[in-house]
CSV table of C-alpha atoms in Angstrom, one decimal:
chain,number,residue,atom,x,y,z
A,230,UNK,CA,15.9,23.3,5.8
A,231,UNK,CA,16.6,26.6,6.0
A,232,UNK,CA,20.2,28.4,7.0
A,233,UNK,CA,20.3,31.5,8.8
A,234,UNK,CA,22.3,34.5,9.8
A,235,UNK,CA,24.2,35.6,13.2
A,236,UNK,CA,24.3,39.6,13.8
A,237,UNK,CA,28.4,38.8,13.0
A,238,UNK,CA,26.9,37.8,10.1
A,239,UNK,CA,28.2,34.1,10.4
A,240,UNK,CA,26.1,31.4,9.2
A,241,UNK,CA,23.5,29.6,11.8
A,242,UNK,CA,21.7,26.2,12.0
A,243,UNK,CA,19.0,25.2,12.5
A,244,UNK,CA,19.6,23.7,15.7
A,245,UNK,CA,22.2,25.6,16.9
A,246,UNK,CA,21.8,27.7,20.1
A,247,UNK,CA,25.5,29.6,19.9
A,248,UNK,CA,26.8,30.9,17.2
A,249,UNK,CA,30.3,29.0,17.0
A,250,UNK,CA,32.0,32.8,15.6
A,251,UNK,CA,31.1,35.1,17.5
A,252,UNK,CA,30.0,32.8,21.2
A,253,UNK,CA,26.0,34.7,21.4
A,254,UNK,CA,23.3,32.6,22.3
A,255,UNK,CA,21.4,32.1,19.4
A,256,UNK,CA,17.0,31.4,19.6
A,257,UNK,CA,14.5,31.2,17.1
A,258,UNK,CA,12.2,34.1,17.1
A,259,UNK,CA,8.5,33.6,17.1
A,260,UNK,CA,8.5,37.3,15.8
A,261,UNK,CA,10.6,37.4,12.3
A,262,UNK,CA,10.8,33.3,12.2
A,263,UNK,CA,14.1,33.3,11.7
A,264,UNK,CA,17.1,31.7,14.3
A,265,UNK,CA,19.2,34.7,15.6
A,266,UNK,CA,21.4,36.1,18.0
A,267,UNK,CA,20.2,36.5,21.5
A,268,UNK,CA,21.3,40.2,22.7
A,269,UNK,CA,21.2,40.6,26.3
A,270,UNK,CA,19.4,43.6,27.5
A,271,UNK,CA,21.2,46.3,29.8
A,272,UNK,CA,17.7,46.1,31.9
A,273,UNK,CA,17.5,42.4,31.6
A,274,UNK,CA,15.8,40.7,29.0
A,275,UNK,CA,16.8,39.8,25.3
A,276,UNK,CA,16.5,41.6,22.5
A,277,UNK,CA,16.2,39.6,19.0
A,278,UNK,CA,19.1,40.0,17.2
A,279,UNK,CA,17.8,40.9,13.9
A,280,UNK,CA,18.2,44.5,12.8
A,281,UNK,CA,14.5,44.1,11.3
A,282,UNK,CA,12.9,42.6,14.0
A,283,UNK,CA,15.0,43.4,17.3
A,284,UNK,CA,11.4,42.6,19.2
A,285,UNK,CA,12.2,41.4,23.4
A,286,UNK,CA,12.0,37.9,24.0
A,287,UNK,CA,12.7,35.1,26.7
A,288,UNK,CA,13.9,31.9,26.3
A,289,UNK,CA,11.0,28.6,26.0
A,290,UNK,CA,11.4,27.2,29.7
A,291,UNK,CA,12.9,23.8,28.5
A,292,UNK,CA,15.4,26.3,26.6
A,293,UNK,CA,15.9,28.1,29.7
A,294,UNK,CA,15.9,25.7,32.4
A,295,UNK,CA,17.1,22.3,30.5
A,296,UNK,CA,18.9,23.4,27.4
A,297,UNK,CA,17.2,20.6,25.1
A,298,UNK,CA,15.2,23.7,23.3
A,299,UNK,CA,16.6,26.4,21.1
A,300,UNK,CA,13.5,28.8,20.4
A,301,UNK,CA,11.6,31.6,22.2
A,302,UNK,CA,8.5,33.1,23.2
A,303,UNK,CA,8.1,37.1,23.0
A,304,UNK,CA,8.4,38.3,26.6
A,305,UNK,CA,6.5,37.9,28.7
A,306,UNK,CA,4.3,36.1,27.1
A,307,UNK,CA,2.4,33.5,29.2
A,308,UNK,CA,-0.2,31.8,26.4
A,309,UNK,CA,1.0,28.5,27.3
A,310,UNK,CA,3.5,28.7,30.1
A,311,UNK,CA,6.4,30.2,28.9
A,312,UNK,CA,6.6,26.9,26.3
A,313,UNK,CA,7.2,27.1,23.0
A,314,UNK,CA,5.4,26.5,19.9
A,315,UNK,CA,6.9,23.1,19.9
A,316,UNK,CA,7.5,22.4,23.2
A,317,UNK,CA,4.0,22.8,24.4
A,318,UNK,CA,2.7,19.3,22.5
A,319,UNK,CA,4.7,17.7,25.2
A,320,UNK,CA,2.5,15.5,27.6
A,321,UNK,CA,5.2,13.4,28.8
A,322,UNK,CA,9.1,14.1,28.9
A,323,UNK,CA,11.4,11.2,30.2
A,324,UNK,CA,12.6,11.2,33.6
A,325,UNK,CA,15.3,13.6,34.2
A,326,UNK,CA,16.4,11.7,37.3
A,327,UNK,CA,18.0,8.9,35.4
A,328,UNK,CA,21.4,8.8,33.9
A,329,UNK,CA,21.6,9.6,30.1
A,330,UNK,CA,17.6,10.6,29.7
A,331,UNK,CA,18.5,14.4,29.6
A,332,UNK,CA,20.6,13.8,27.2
A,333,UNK,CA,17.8,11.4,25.0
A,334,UNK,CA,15.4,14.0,25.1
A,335,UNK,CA,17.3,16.7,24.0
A,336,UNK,CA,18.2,14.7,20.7
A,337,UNK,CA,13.9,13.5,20.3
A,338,UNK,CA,13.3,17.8,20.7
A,339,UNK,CA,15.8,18.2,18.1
A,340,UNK,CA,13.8,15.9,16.0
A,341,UNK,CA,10.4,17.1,16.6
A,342,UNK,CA,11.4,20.8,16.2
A,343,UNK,CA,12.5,19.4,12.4
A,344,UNK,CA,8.9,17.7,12.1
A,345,UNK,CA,7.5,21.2,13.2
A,346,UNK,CA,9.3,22.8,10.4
A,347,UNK,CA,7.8,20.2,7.8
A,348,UNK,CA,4.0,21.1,9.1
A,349,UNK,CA,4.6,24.9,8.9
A,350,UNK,CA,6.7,24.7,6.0
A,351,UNK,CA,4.2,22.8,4.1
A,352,UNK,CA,1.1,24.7,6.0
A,353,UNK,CA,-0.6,22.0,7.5
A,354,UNK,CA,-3.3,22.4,10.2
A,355,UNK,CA,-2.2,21.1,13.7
A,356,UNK,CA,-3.2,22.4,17.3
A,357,UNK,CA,-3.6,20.6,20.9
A,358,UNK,CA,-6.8,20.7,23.3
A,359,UNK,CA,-6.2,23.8,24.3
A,360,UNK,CA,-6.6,25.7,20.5
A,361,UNK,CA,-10.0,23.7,20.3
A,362,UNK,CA,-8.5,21.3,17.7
A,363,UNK,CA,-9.9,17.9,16.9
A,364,UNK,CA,-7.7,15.2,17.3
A,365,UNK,CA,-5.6,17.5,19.6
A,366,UNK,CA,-1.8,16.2,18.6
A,367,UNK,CA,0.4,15.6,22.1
A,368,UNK,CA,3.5,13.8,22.4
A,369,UNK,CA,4.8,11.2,25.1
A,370,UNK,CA,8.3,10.5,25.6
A,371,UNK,CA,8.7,7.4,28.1
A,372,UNK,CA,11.1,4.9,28.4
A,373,UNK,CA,10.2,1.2,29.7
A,374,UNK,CA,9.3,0.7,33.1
A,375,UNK,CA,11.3,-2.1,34.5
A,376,UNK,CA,11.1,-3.4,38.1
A,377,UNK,CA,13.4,-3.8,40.9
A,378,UNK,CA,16.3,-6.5,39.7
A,379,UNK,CA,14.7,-6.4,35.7
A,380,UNK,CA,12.6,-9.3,37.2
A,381,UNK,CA,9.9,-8.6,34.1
A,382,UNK,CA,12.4,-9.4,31.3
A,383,UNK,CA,12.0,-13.3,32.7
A,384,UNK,CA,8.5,-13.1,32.0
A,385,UNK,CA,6.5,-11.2,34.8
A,386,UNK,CA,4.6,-7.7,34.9
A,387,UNK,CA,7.0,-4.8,33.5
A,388,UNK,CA,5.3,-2.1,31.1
A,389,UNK,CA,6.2,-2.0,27.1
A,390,UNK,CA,6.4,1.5,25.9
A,391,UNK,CA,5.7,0.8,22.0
A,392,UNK,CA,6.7,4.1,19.7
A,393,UNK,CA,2.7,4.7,18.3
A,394,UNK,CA,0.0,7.4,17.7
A,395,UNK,CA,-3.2,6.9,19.1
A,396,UNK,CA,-5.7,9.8,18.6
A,397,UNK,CA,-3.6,13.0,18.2
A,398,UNK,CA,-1.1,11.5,21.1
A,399,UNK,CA,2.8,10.1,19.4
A,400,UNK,CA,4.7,8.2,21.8
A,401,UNK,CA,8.0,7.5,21.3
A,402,UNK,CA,10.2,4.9,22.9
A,403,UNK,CA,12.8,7.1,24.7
A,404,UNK,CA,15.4,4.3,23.6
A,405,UNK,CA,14.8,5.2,19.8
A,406,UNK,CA,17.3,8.1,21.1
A,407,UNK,CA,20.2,5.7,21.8
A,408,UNK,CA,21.7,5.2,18.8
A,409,UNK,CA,23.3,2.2,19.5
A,410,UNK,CA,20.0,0.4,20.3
A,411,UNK,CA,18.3,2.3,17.7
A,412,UNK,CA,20.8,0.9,15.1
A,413,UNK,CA,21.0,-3.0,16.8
A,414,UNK,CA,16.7,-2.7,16.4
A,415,UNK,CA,17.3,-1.4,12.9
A,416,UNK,CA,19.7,-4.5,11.8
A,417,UNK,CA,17.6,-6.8,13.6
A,418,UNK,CA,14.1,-5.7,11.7
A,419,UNK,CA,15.8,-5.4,8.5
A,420,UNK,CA,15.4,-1.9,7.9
A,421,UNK,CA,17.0,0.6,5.8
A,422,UNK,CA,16.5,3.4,7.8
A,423,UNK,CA,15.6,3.8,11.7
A,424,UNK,CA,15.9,7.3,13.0
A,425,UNK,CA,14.3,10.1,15.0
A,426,UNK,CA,12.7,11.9,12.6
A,427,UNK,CA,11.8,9.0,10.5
A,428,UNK,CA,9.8,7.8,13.6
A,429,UNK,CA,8.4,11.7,14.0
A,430,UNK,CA,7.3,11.5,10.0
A,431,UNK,CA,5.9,8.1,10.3
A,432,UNK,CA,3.6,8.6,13.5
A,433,UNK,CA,2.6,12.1,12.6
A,434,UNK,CA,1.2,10.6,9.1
A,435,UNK,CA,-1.1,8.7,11.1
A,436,UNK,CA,-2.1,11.8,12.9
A,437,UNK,CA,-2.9,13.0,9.4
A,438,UNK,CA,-4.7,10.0,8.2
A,439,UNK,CA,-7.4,10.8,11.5
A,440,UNK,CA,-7.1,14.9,10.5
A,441,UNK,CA,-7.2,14.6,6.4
A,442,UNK,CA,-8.8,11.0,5.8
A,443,UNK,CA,-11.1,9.4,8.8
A,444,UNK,CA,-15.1,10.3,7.5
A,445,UNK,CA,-13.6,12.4,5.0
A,446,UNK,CA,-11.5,10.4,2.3
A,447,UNK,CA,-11.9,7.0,3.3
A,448,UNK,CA,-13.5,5.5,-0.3
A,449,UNK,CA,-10.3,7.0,-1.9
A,450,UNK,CA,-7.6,5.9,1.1
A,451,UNK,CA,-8.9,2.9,-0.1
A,452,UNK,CA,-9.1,2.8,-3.7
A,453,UNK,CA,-5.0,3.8,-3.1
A,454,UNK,CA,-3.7,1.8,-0.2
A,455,UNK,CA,-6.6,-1.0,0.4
A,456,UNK,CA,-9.2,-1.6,2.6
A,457,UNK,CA,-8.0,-0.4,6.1
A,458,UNK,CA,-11.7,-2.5,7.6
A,459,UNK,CA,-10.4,-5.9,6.2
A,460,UNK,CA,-8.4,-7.4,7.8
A,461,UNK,CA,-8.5,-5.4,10.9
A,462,UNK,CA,-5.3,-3.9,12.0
A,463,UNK,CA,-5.1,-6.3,14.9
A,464,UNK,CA,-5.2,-9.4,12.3
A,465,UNK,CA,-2.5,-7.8,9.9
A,466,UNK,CA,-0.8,-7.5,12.5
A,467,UNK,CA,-0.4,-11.0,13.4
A,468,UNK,CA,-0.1,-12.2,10.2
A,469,UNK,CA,2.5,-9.5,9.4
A,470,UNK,CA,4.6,-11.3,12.6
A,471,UNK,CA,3.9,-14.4,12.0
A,472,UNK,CA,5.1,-14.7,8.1
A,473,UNK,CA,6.7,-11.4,7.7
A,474,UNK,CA,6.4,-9.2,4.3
A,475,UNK,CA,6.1,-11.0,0.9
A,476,UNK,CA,9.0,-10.9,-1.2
A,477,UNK,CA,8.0,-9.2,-4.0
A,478,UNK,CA,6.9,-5.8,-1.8
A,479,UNK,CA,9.3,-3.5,-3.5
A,480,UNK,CA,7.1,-3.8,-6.8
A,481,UNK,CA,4.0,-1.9,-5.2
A,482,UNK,CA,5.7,-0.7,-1.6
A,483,UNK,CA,8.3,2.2,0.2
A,484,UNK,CA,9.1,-0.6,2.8
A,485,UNK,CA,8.5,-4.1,3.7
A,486,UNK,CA,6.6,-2.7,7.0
A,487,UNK,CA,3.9,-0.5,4.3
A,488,UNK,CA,2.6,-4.4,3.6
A,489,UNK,CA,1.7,-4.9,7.3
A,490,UNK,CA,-1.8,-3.0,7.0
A,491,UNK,CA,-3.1,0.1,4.8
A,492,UNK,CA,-2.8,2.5,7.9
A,493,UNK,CA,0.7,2.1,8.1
A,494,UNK,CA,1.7,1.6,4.5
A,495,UNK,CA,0.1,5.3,4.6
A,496,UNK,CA,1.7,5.9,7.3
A,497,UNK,CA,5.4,4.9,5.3
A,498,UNK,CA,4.3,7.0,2.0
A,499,UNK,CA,3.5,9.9,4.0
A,500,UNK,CA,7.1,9.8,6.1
A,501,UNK,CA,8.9,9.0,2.8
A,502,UNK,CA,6.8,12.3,1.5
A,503,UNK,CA,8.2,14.4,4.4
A,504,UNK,CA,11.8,13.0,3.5
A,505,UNK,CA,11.4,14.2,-0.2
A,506,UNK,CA,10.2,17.7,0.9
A,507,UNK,CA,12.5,18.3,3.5
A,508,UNK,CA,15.5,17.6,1.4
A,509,UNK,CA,14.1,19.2,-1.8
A,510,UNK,CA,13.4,22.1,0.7
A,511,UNK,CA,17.4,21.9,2.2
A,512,UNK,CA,18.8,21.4,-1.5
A,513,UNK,CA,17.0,24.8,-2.6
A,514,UNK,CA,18.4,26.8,0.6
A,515,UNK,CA,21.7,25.3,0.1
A,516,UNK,CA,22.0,26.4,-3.4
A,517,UNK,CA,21.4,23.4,-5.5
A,518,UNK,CA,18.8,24.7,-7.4
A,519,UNK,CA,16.8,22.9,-9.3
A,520,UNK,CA,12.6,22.6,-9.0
A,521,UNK,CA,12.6,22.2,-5.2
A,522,UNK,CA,10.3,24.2,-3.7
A,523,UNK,CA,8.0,21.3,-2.0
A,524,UNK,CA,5.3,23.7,-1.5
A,525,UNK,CA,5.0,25.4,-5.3
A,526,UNK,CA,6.7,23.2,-7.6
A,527,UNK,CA,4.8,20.4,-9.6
A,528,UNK,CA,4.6,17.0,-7.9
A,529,UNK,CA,6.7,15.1,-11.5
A,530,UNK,CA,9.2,17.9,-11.2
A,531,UNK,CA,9.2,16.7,-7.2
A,532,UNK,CA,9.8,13.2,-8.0
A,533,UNK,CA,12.2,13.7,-10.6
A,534,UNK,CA,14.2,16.1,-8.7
A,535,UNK,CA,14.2,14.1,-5.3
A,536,UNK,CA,15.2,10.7,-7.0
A,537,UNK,CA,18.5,13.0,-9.0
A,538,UNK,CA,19.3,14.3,-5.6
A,539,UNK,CA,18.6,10.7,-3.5
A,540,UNK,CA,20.7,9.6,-6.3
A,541,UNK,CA,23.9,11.9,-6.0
A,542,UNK,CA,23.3,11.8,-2.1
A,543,UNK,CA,23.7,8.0,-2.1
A,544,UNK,CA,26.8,7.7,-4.3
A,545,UNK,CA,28.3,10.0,-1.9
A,546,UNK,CA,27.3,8.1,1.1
A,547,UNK,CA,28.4,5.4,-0.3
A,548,UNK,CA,32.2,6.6,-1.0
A,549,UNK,CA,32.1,7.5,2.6
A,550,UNK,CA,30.9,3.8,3.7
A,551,UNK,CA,28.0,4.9,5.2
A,552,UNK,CA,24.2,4.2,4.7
A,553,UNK,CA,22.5,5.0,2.1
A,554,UNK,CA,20.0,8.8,2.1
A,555,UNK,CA,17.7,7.8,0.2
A,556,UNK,CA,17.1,3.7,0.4
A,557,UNK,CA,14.0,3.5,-1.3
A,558,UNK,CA,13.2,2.8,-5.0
A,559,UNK,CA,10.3,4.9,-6.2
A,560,UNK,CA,8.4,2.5,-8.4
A,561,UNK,CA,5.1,3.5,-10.5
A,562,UNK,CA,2.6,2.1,-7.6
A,563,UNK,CA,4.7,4.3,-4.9
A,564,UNK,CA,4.6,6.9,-6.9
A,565,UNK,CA,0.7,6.5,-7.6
A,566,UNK,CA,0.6,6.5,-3.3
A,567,UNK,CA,2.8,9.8,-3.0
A,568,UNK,CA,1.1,11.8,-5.7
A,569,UNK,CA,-2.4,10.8,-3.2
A,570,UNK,CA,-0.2,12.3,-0.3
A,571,UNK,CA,0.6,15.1,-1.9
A,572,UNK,CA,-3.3,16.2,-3.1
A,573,UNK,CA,-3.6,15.7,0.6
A,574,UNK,CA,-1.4,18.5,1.9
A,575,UNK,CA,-2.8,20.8,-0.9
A,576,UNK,CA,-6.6,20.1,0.8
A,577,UNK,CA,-5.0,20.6,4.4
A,578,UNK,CA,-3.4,23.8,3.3
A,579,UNK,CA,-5.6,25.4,1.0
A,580,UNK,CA,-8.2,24.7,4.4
A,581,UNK,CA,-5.8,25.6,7.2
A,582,UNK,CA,-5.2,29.1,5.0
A,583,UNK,CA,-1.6,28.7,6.7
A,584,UNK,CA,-3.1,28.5,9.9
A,585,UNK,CA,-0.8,26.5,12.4
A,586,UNK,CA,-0.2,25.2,16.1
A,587,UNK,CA,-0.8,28.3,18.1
A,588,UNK,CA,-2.2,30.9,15.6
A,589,UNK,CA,-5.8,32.2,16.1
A,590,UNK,CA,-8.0,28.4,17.5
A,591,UNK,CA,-11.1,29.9,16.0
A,592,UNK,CA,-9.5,30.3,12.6
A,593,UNK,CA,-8.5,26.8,12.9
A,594,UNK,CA,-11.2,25.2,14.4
A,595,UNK,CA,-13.2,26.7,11.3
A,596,UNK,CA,-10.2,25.2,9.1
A,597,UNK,CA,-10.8,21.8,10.1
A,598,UNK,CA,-14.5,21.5,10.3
């Protein structure tokens, strides 16, 4: 992740929208991708606050009108509503009229603007409906619906929102933004991690199992994670419930839940990929050094680099009592499942030439055919 620069010239994050020196609004510009200052315009308007740039923008409309946003469109642009290029996958936001869900959503945008980055950092072909693209990716953000006097959690009708991707569409359970009852579900599945963008990574891999794999890749999905037709997902599921993950999963797994059914033990190597990239990525911008650069630099040099990192990272967790970056051991039969990841993005970027999530559809349609 990358760290940028107010027009005081103090230092800005990436999800800050004031500079804490100076008090401007701050907004990522579509034009000079970068997070500036907002200058206000003496006609009205902003002005990007980039002396290189300086192009007029507005504010997305969840920016504008909810604050759970941070970025801009260029003004007066009305392409897709005034939204931005992240908020416009939304299908479904949570329902502003109860207590706390503002709140929740603005954390989940703050998350998906961080998947966002990992696609366009890494160049990886995404679009919606709209751009003509093929599964079109939407998100859902929706809590559970519980009736008058919570008379479903004895047993009668009440809708389960399950965090999932079906198709191009992520759901996520709006609770997952409670971090109290993310943490109790965390403790209670045995997890090592449970978090926003872990959920973000691990949904959009199955996105990218439908855009990279699905009558593509499927022979050597296979040859890698196992036959995703036998058992069917429905029956590792069950089984996966019913006795849990074997014992011995750390020899040839990221997680206990990768043993559940190839899909998601895909699904877990592909978020655990994102992890490594986006910290390799932060540790480069930060001034670590090193061979970070998840984009040009050789997968071994990756590995090696990410597990030195995970393991300074941890150590310094740990003298702070808190969990663990980097849980996961990265075992020869893990690594095996990465390096497959990783040939992945290459294909998807070397055929989405860069192309992402509302650059030119036909460019992109002829990308991903």
């Amino acid at each position: 992740m990358r760290t940028f620069q107010c027009a005081c010239n103090n230092i800005l994050y990436f999800d800050n929208s004031q500079c804490l020196a100076c008090g401007r609004e701050a907004g990522f510009c579509p034009a000079c991708d970068n997070l500036v200052a907002l200058l206000p315009l003496d006609q009205g308007g902003l002005q990007c606050g980039n002396a290189a740039c300086g192009v007029q923008l507005q504010k997305c409309v969840n920016y504008a009108t909810y604050n759970v946003c941070n970025r801009c469109v260029m003004a007066g642009d009305t392409t897709h509503a005034g939204f931005c290029d992240c908020c416009r996958f939304n299908d479904t936001i949570p329902d502003l009229s109860v207590v706390g869900n503002l709140e929740k959503w603005y954390r989940l945008e703050a998350a998906k603007r961080r998947l966002f980055y990992d696609l366009r950092k890494l160049g990886l072909p995404y679009g919606t409906a709209q751009d003509g693209i093929a599964p079109p990716l939407s998100f859902d953000f929706k809590a559970d619906v519980i009736p008058p006097n919570d008379i479903w959690r004895g047993g009668n009708q009440g809708e389960k929102v399950f965090t999932s991707h079906d198709h191009g569409r992520i759901t996520i359970n709006i609770r997952e933004a409670d971090s109290v009852a993310r943490e109790s579900l965390r403790v209670e599945m045995k997890e090592t991690h449970r978090s926003l963008i872990g959920h973000f990574r691990h949904e959009i891999g199955h996105y990218y199992w439908d855009v990279l794999v699905l009558g593509r890749d499927e022979a050597a999905s296979k040859a890698v994670f196992g036959d995703h037709d036998n058992p069917t997902y429905d029956q590792a599921l069950a089984i996966y419930y019913q006795n849990g993950a074997p014992l011995n999963w750390p020899e040839n797994f990221i997680s206990a839940y990768s043993t559940m059914h190839p899909w998601e033990d895909f699904a877990e190597t592909w978020a655990a990929y994102l992890d490594m990239c986006g910290s390799l990525d932060t540790a480069e911008n930060v001034g670590f050094g090193g061979e970070s650069d998840p984009v040009h630099a050789d997968f071994d040099a990756m590995i090696a680099r990410y597990q030195q990192i995970g393991i300074a990272n941890n150590e310094l967790n740990r003298n702070m009592g808190i969990l663990d970056a980097v849980p996961q051991v990265f075992v020869q039969p893990v690594i095996a499942k990465m390096r497959y990841i990783h040939g992945l993005v290459q294909r998807g970027r070397n055929e989405n030439a860069a192309i992402v999530g509302g650059a030119d559809p036909n460019q992109a349609v002829a990308a991903m055919a």
